[in-house]
Tab-separated table of C-alpha atoms in Angstrom:
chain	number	residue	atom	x	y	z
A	1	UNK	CA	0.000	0.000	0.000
A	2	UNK	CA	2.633	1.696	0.834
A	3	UNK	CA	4.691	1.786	-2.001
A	4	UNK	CA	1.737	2.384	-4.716
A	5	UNK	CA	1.095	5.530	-2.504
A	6	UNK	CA	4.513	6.502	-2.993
A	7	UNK	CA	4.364	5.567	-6.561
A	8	UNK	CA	1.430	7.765	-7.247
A	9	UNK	CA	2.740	11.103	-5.284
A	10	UNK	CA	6.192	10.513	-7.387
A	11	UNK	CA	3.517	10.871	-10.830
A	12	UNK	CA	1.592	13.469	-9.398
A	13	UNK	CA	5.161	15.427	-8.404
A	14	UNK	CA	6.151	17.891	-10.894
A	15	UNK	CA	8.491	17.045	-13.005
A	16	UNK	CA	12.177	18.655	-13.031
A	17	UNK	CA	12.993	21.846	-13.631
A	18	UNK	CA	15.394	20.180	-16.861
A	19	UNK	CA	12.422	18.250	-17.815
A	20	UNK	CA	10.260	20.553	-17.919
A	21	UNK	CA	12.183	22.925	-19.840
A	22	UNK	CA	12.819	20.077	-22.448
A	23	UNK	CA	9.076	19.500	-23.169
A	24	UNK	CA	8.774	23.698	-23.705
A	25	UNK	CA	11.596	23.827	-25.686
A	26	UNK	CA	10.159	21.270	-27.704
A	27	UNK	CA	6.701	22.445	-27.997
A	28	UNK	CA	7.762	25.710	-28.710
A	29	UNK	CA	10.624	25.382	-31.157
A	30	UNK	CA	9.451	27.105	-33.798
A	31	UNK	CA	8.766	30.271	-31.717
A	32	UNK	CA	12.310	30.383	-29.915
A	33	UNK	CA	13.668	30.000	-33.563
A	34	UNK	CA	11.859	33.358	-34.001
A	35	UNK	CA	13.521	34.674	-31.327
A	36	UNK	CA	17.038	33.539	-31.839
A	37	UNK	CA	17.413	37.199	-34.716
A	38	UNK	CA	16.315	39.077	-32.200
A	39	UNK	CA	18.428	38.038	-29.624
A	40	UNK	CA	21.287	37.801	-31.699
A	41	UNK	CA	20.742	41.811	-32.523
A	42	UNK	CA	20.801	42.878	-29.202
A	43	UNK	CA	24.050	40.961	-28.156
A	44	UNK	CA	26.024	41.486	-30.924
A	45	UNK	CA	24.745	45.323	-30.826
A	46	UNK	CA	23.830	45.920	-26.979
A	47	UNK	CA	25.649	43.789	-25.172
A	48	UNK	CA	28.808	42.984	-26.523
A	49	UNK	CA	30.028	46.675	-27.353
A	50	UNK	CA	29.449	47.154	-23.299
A	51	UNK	CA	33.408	46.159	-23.023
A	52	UNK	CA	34.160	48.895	-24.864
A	53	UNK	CA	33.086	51.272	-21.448
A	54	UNK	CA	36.338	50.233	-20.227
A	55	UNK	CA	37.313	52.846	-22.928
A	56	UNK	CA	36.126	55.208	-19.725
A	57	UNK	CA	38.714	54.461	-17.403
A	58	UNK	CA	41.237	54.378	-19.761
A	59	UNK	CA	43.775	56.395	-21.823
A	60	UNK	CA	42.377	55.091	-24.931
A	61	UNK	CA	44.877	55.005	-27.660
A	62	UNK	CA	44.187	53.475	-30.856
A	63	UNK	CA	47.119	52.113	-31.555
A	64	UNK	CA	47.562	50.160	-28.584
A	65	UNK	CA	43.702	48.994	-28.632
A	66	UNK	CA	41.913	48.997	-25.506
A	67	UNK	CA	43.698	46.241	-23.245
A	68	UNK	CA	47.108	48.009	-24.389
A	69	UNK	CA	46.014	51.611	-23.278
A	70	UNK	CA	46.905	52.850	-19.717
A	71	UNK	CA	44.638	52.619	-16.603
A	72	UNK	CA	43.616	55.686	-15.376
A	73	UNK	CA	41.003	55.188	-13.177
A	74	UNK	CA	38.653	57.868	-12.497
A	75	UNK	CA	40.551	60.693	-13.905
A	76	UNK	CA	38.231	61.627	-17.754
A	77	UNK	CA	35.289	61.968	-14.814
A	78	UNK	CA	37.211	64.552	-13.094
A	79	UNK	CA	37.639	66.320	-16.333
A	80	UNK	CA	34.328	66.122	-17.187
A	81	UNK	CA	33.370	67.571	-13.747
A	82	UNK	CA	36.037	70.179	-14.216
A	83	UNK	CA	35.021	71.513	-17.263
A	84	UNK	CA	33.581	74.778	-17.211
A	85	UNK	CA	31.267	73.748	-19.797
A	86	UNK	CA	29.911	70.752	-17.478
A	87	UNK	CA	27.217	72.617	-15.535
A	88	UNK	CA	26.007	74.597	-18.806
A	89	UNK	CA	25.361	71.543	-20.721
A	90	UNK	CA	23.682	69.589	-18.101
A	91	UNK	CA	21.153	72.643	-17.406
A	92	UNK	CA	20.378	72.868	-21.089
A	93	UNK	CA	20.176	68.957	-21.662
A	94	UNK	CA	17.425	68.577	-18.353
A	95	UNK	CA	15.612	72.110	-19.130
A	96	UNK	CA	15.327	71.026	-22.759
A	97	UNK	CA	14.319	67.270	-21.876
A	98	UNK	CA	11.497	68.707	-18.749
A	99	UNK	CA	9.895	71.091	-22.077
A	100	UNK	CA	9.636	67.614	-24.140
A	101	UNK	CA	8.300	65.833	-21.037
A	102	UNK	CA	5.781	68.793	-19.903
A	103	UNK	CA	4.726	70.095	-23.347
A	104	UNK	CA	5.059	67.350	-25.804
A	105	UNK	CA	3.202	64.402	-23.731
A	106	UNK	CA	0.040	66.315	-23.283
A	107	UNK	CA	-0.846	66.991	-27.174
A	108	UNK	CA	-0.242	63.517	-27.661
A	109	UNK	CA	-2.816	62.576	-24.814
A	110	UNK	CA	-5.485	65.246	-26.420
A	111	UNK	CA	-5.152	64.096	-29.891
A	112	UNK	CA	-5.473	60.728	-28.700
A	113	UNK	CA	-8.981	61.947	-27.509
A	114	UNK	CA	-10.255	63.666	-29.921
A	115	UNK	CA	-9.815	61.051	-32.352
A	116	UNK	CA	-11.613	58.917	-30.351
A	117	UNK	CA	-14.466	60.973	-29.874
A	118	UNK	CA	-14.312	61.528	-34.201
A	119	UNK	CA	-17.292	59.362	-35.319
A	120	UNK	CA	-16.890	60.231	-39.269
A	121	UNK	CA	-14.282	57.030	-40.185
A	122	UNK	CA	-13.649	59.262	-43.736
A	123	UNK	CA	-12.474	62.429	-41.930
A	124	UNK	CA	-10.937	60.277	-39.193
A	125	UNK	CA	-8.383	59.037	-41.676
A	126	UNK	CA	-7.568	62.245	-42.835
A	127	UNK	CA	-6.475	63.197	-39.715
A	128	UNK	CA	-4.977	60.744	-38.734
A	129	UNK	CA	-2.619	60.655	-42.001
A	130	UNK	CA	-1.819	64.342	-41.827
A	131	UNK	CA	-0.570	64.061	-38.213
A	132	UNK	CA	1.102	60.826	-38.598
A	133	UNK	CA	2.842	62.301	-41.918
A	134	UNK	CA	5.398	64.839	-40.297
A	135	UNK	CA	7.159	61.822	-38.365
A	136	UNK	CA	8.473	60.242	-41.290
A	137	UNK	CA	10.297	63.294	-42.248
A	138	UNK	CA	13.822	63.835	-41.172
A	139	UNK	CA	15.226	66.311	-39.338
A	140	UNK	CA	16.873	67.480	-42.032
A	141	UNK	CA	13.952	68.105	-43.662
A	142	UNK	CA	12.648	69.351	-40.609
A	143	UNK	CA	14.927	72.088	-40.496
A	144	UNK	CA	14.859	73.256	-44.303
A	145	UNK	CA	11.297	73.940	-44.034
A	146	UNK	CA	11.632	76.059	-40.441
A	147	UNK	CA	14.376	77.696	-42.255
A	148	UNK	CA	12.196	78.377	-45.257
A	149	UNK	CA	9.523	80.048	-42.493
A	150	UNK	CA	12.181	81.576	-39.775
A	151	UNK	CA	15.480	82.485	-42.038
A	152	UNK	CA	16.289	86.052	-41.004
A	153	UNK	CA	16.720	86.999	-44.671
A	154	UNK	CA	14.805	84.897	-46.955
A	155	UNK	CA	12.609	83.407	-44.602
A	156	UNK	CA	8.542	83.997	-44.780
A	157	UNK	CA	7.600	85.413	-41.350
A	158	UNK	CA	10.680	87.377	-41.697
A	159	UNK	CA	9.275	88.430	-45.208
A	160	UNK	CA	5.643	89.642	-43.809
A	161	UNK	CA	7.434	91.411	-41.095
A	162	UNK	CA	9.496	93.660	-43.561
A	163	UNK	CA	5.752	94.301	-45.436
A	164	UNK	CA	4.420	95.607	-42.399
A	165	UNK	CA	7.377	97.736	-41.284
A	166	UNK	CA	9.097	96.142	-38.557
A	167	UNK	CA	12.632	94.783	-38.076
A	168	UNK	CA	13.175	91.162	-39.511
A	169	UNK	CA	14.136	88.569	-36.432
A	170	UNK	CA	16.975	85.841	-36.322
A	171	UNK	CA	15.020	83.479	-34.943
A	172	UNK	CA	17.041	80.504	-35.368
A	173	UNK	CA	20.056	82.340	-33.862
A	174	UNK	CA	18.314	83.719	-30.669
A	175	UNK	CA	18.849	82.396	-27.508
A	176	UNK	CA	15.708	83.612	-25.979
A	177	UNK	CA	13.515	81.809	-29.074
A	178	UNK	CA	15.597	78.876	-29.636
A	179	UNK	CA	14.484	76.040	-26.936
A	180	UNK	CA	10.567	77.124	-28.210
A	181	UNK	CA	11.226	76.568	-31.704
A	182	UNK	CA	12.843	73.244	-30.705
A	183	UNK	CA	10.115	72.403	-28.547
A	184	UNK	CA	7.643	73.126	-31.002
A	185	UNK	CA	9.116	71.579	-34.102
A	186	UNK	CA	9.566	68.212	-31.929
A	187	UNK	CA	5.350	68.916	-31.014
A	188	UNK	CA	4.271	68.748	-34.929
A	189	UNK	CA	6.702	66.277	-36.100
A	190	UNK	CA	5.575	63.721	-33.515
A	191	UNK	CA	2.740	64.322	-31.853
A	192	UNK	CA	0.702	61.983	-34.451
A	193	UNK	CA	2.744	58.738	-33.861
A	194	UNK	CA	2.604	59.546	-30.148
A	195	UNK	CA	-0.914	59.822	-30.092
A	196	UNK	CA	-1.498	56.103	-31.630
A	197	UNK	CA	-0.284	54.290	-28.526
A	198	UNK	CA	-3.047	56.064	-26.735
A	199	UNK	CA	-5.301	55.079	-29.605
A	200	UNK	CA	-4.601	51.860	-29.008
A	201	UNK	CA	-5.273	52.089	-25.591
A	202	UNK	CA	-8.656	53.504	-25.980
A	203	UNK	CA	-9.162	50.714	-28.212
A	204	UNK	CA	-8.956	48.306	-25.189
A	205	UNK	CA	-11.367	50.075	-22.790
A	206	UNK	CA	-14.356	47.981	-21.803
A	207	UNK	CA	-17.269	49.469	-23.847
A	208	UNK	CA	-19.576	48.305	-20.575
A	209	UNK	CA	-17.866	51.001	-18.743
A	210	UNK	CA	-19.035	53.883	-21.273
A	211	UNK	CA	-23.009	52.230	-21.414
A	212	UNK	CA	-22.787	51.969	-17.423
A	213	UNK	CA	-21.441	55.591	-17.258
A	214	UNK	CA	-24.287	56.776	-19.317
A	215	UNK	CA	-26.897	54.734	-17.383
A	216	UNK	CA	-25.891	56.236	-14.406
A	217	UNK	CA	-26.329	59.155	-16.250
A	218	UNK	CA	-22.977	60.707	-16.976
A	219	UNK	CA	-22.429	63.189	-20.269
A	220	UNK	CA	-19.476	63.388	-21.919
A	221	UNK	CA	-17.077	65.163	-20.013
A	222	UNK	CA	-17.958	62.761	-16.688
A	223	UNK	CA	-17.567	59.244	-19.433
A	224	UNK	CA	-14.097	61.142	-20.333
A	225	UNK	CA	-13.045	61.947	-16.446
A	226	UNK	CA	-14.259	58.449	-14.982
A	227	UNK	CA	-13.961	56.093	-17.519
A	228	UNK	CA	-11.199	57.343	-20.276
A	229	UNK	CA	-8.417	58.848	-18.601
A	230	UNK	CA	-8.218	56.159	-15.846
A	231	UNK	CA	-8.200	53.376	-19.142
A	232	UNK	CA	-5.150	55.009	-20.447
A	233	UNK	CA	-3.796	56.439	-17.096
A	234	UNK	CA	-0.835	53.352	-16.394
A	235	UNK	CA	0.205	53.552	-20.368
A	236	UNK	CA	0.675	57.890	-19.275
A	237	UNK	CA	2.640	57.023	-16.045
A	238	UNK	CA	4.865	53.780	-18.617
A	239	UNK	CA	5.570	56.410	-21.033
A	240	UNK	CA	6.653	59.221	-17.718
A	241	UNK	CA	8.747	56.651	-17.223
A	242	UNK	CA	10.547	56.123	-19.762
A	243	UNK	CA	10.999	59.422	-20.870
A	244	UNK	CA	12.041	60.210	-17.121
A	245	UNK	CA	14.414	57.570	-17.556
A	246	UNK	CA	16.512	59.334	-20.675
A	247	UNK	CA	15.857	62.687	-19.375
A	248	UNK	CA	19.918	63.225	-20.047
A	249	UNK	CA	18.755	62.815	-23.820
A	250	UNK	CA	17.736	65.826	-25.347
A	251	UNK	CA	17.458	64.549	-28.819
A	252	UNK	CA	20.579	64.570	-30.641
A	253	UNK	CA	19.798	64.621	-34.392
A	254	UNK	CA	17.739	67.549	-34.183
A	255	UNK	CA	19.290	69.490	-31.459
A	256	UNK	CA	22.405	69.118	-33.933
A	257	UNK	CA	21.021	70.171	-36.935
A	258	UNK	CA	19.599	73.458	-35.258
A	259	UNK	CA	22.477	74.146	-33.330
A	260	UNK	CA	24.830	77.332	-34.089
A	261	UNK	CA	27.333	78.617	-32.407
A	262	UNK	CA	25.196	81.847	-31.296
A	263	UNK	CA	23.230	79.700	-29.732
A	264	UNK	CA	25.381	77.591	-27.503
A	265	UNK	CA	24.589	78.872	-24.177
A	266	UNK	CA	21.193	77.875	-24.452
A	267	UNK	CA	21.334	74.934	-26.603
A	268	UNK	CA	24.411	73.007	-26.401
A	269	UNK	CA	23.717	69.787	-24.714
A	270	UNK	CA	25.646	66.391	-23.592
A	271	UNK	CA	25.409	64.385	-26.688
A	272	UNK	CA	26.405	67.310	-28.542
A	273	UNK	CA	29.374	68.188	-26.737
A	274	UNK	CA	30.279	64.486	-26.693
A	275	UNK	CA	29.843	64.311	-30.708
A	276	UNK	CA	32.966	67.432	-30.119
A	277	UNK	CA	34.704	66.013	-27.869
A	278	UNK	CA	34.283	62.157	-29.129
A	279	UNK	CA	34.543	62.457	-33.312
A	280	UNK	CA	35.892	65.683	-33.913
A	281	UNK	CA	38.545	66.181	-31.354
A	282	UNK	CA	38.732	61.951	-30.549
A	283	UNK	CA	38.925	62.271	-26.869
A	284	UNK	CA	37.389	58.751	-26.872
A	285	UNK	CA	37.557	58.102	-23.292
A	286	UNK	CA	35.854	61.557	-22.303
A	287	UNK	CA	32.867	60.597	-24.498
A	288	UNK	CA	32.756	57.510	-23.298
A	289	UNK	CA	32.904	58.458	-19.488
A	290	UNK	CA	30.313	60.914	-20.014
A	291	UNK	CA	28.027	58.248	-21.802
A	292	UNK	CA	28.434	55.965	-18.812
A	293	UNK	CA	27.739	58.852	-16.365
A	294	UNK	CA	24.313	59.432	-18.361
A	295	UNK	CA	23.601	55.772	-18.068
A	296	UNK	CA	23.740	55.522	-14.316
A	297	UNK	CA	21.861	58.857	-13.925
A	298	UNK	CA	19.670	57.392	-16.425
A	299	UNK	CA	18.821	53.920	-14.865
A	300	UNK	CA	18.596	55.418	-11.619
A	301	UNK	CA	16.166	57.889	-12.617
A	302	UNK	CA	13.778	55.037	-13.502
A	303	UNK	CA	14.641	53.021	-10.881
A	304	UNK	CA	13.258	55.901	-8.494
A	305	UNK	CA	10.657	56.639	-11.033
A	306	UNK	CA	8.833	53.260	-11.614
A	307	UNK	CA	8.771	53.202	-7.380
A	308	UNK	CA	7.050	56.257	-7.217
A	309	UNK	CA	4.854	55.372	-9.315
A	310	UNK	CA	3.881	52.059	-7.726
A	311	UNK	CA	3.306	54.061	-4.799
A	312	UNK	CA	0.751	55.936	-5.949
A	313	UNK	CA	-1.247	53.383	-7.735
A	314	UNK	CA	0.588	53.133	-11.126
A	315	UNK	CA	1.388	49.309	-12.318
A	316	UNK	CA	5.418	51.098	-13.133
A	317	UNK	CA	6.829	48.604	-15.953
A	318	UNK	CA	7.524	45.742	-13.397
């Protein structure tokens, strides 16, 4: 009795953690072949070129390579943190990133809703093809056409200024009008493929919630308080995340593109001082130990940011 007891608790025991595995593996071959491209990519791409941050506390010479160059320890942070240009760039890289965060989230959010609330599909499409359009266009691009509006000689505005009398402007080289016209230029070129990630989650809301809301007898404005903004609230506080995350990321490619050197003060920031530094002057191992600094402030940043948001209710991203 004994022993066909024991018999049927070692069947009904789960079976090893190898085992187990095995069967998955097996089962689900085809899907980890899927996988095995993408997880090439991102360590041949991500992972592997992480030896290279030795570069930081290094004298990096490229003859010698990177094991051949001298250890230095900590010294291309110090001159980082001894530049006089340190404290500048940081201040324009996290005033220019808290704009993006602050201005550029919210149009997404209220284009989001308004398309949802468009019950013509015809003149839904439109829209949604003239905001989305902008995003596919370069920043080179980008910048002819504000130069073909904003150019202090040539440029239109400029042009209807003259008609009228007044003094033409150099927009694109004044430091009190250069973060808005970077703010705004990053508002129309992506606020359309922002807003389709809270399309999409509009598109999973529980329609019960909406006929409940009006049963209870709730207009618009109360379905869009109680029911829609709560549906979409923990993709919101994802997204703050993230963006809180690589708030040392002002946006390279376009911050380089606009950038003049009348407008430095205001608009230089870390990744375009560490294109100077890195490419054009080849002080690897500064770039490199400024690129690791952002990373840490980085990671922390969401770290503290995905608690905080746990805290108050939010899901966070784990």
């Amino acid at each position: 009795m004994k022993r066909e007891q024991a018999v049927t608790n070692a069947l009904a025991a789960p079976a090893p953690l190898r085992i187990r595995f095995g069967r998955a593996l097996t089962r689900y071959r085809w899907f980890y072949l899927m996988m095995v491209p993408g997880l090439l990519y991102y360590l041949v791409y991500h992972y592997v070129p992480m030896g290279g941050l030795l570069i930081a506390f290094k004298d990096y010479n490229l003859s010698k390579g990177i094991w051949g160059s001298e250890w230095v320890g900590f010294k291309h942070f110090r001159t980082i943190f001894d530049s006089p240009y340190f404290y500048e760039i940081m201040r324009n890289t996290v005033v220019l990133s808290v704009y993006r965060i602050v201005f550029n989230m919210l149009p997404d959010v209220l284009l989001a809703l308004m398309l949802n609330e468009v019950r013509k599909l015809w003149f839904k499409k439109i829209i949604q093809t003239v905001t989305y359009g902008p995003y596919f266009l370069s920043w080179v691009i980008v910048y002819g056409l504000t130069f073909a509006f904003l150019a202090q000689d040539s440029g239109i505005v400029n042009y209807y200024i003259r008609e009228f009398g007044g003094t033409p402007i150099n927009f694109l080289a004044n430091n009190d009008l250069f973060r808005t016209i970077l703010v705004s230029t990053d508002i129309w070129k992506n606020t359309g493929f922002g807003a389709i990630i809270y399309l999409a989650a509009l598109a999973t809301i529980n329609q019960e919630l909406y006929e409940a809301a009006v049963v209870d007898g709730a207009g618009r404005w109360r379905q869009l308080w109680h029911v829609t903004l709560p549906g979409i609230r923990d993709v919101f506080i994802l997204l703050l995340i993230l963006r809180i995350g690589s708030i040392l990321d002002a946006g390279f490619d376009q911050v380089y593109i606009f950038l003049n050197a009348r407008v430095y003060e205001v608009g230089d920031i870390i990744d375009t001082w560490v294109f100077r530094r890195g490419l054009e002057q080849l002080e690897f191992s500064v770039a490199i130990a400024m690129n690791l600094f952002k990373s840490v402030i980085g990671f922390t940043l969401v770290i503290g940011a995905n608690k905080l948001a746990k805290r108050f209710g939010g899901s966070g991203i784990w």
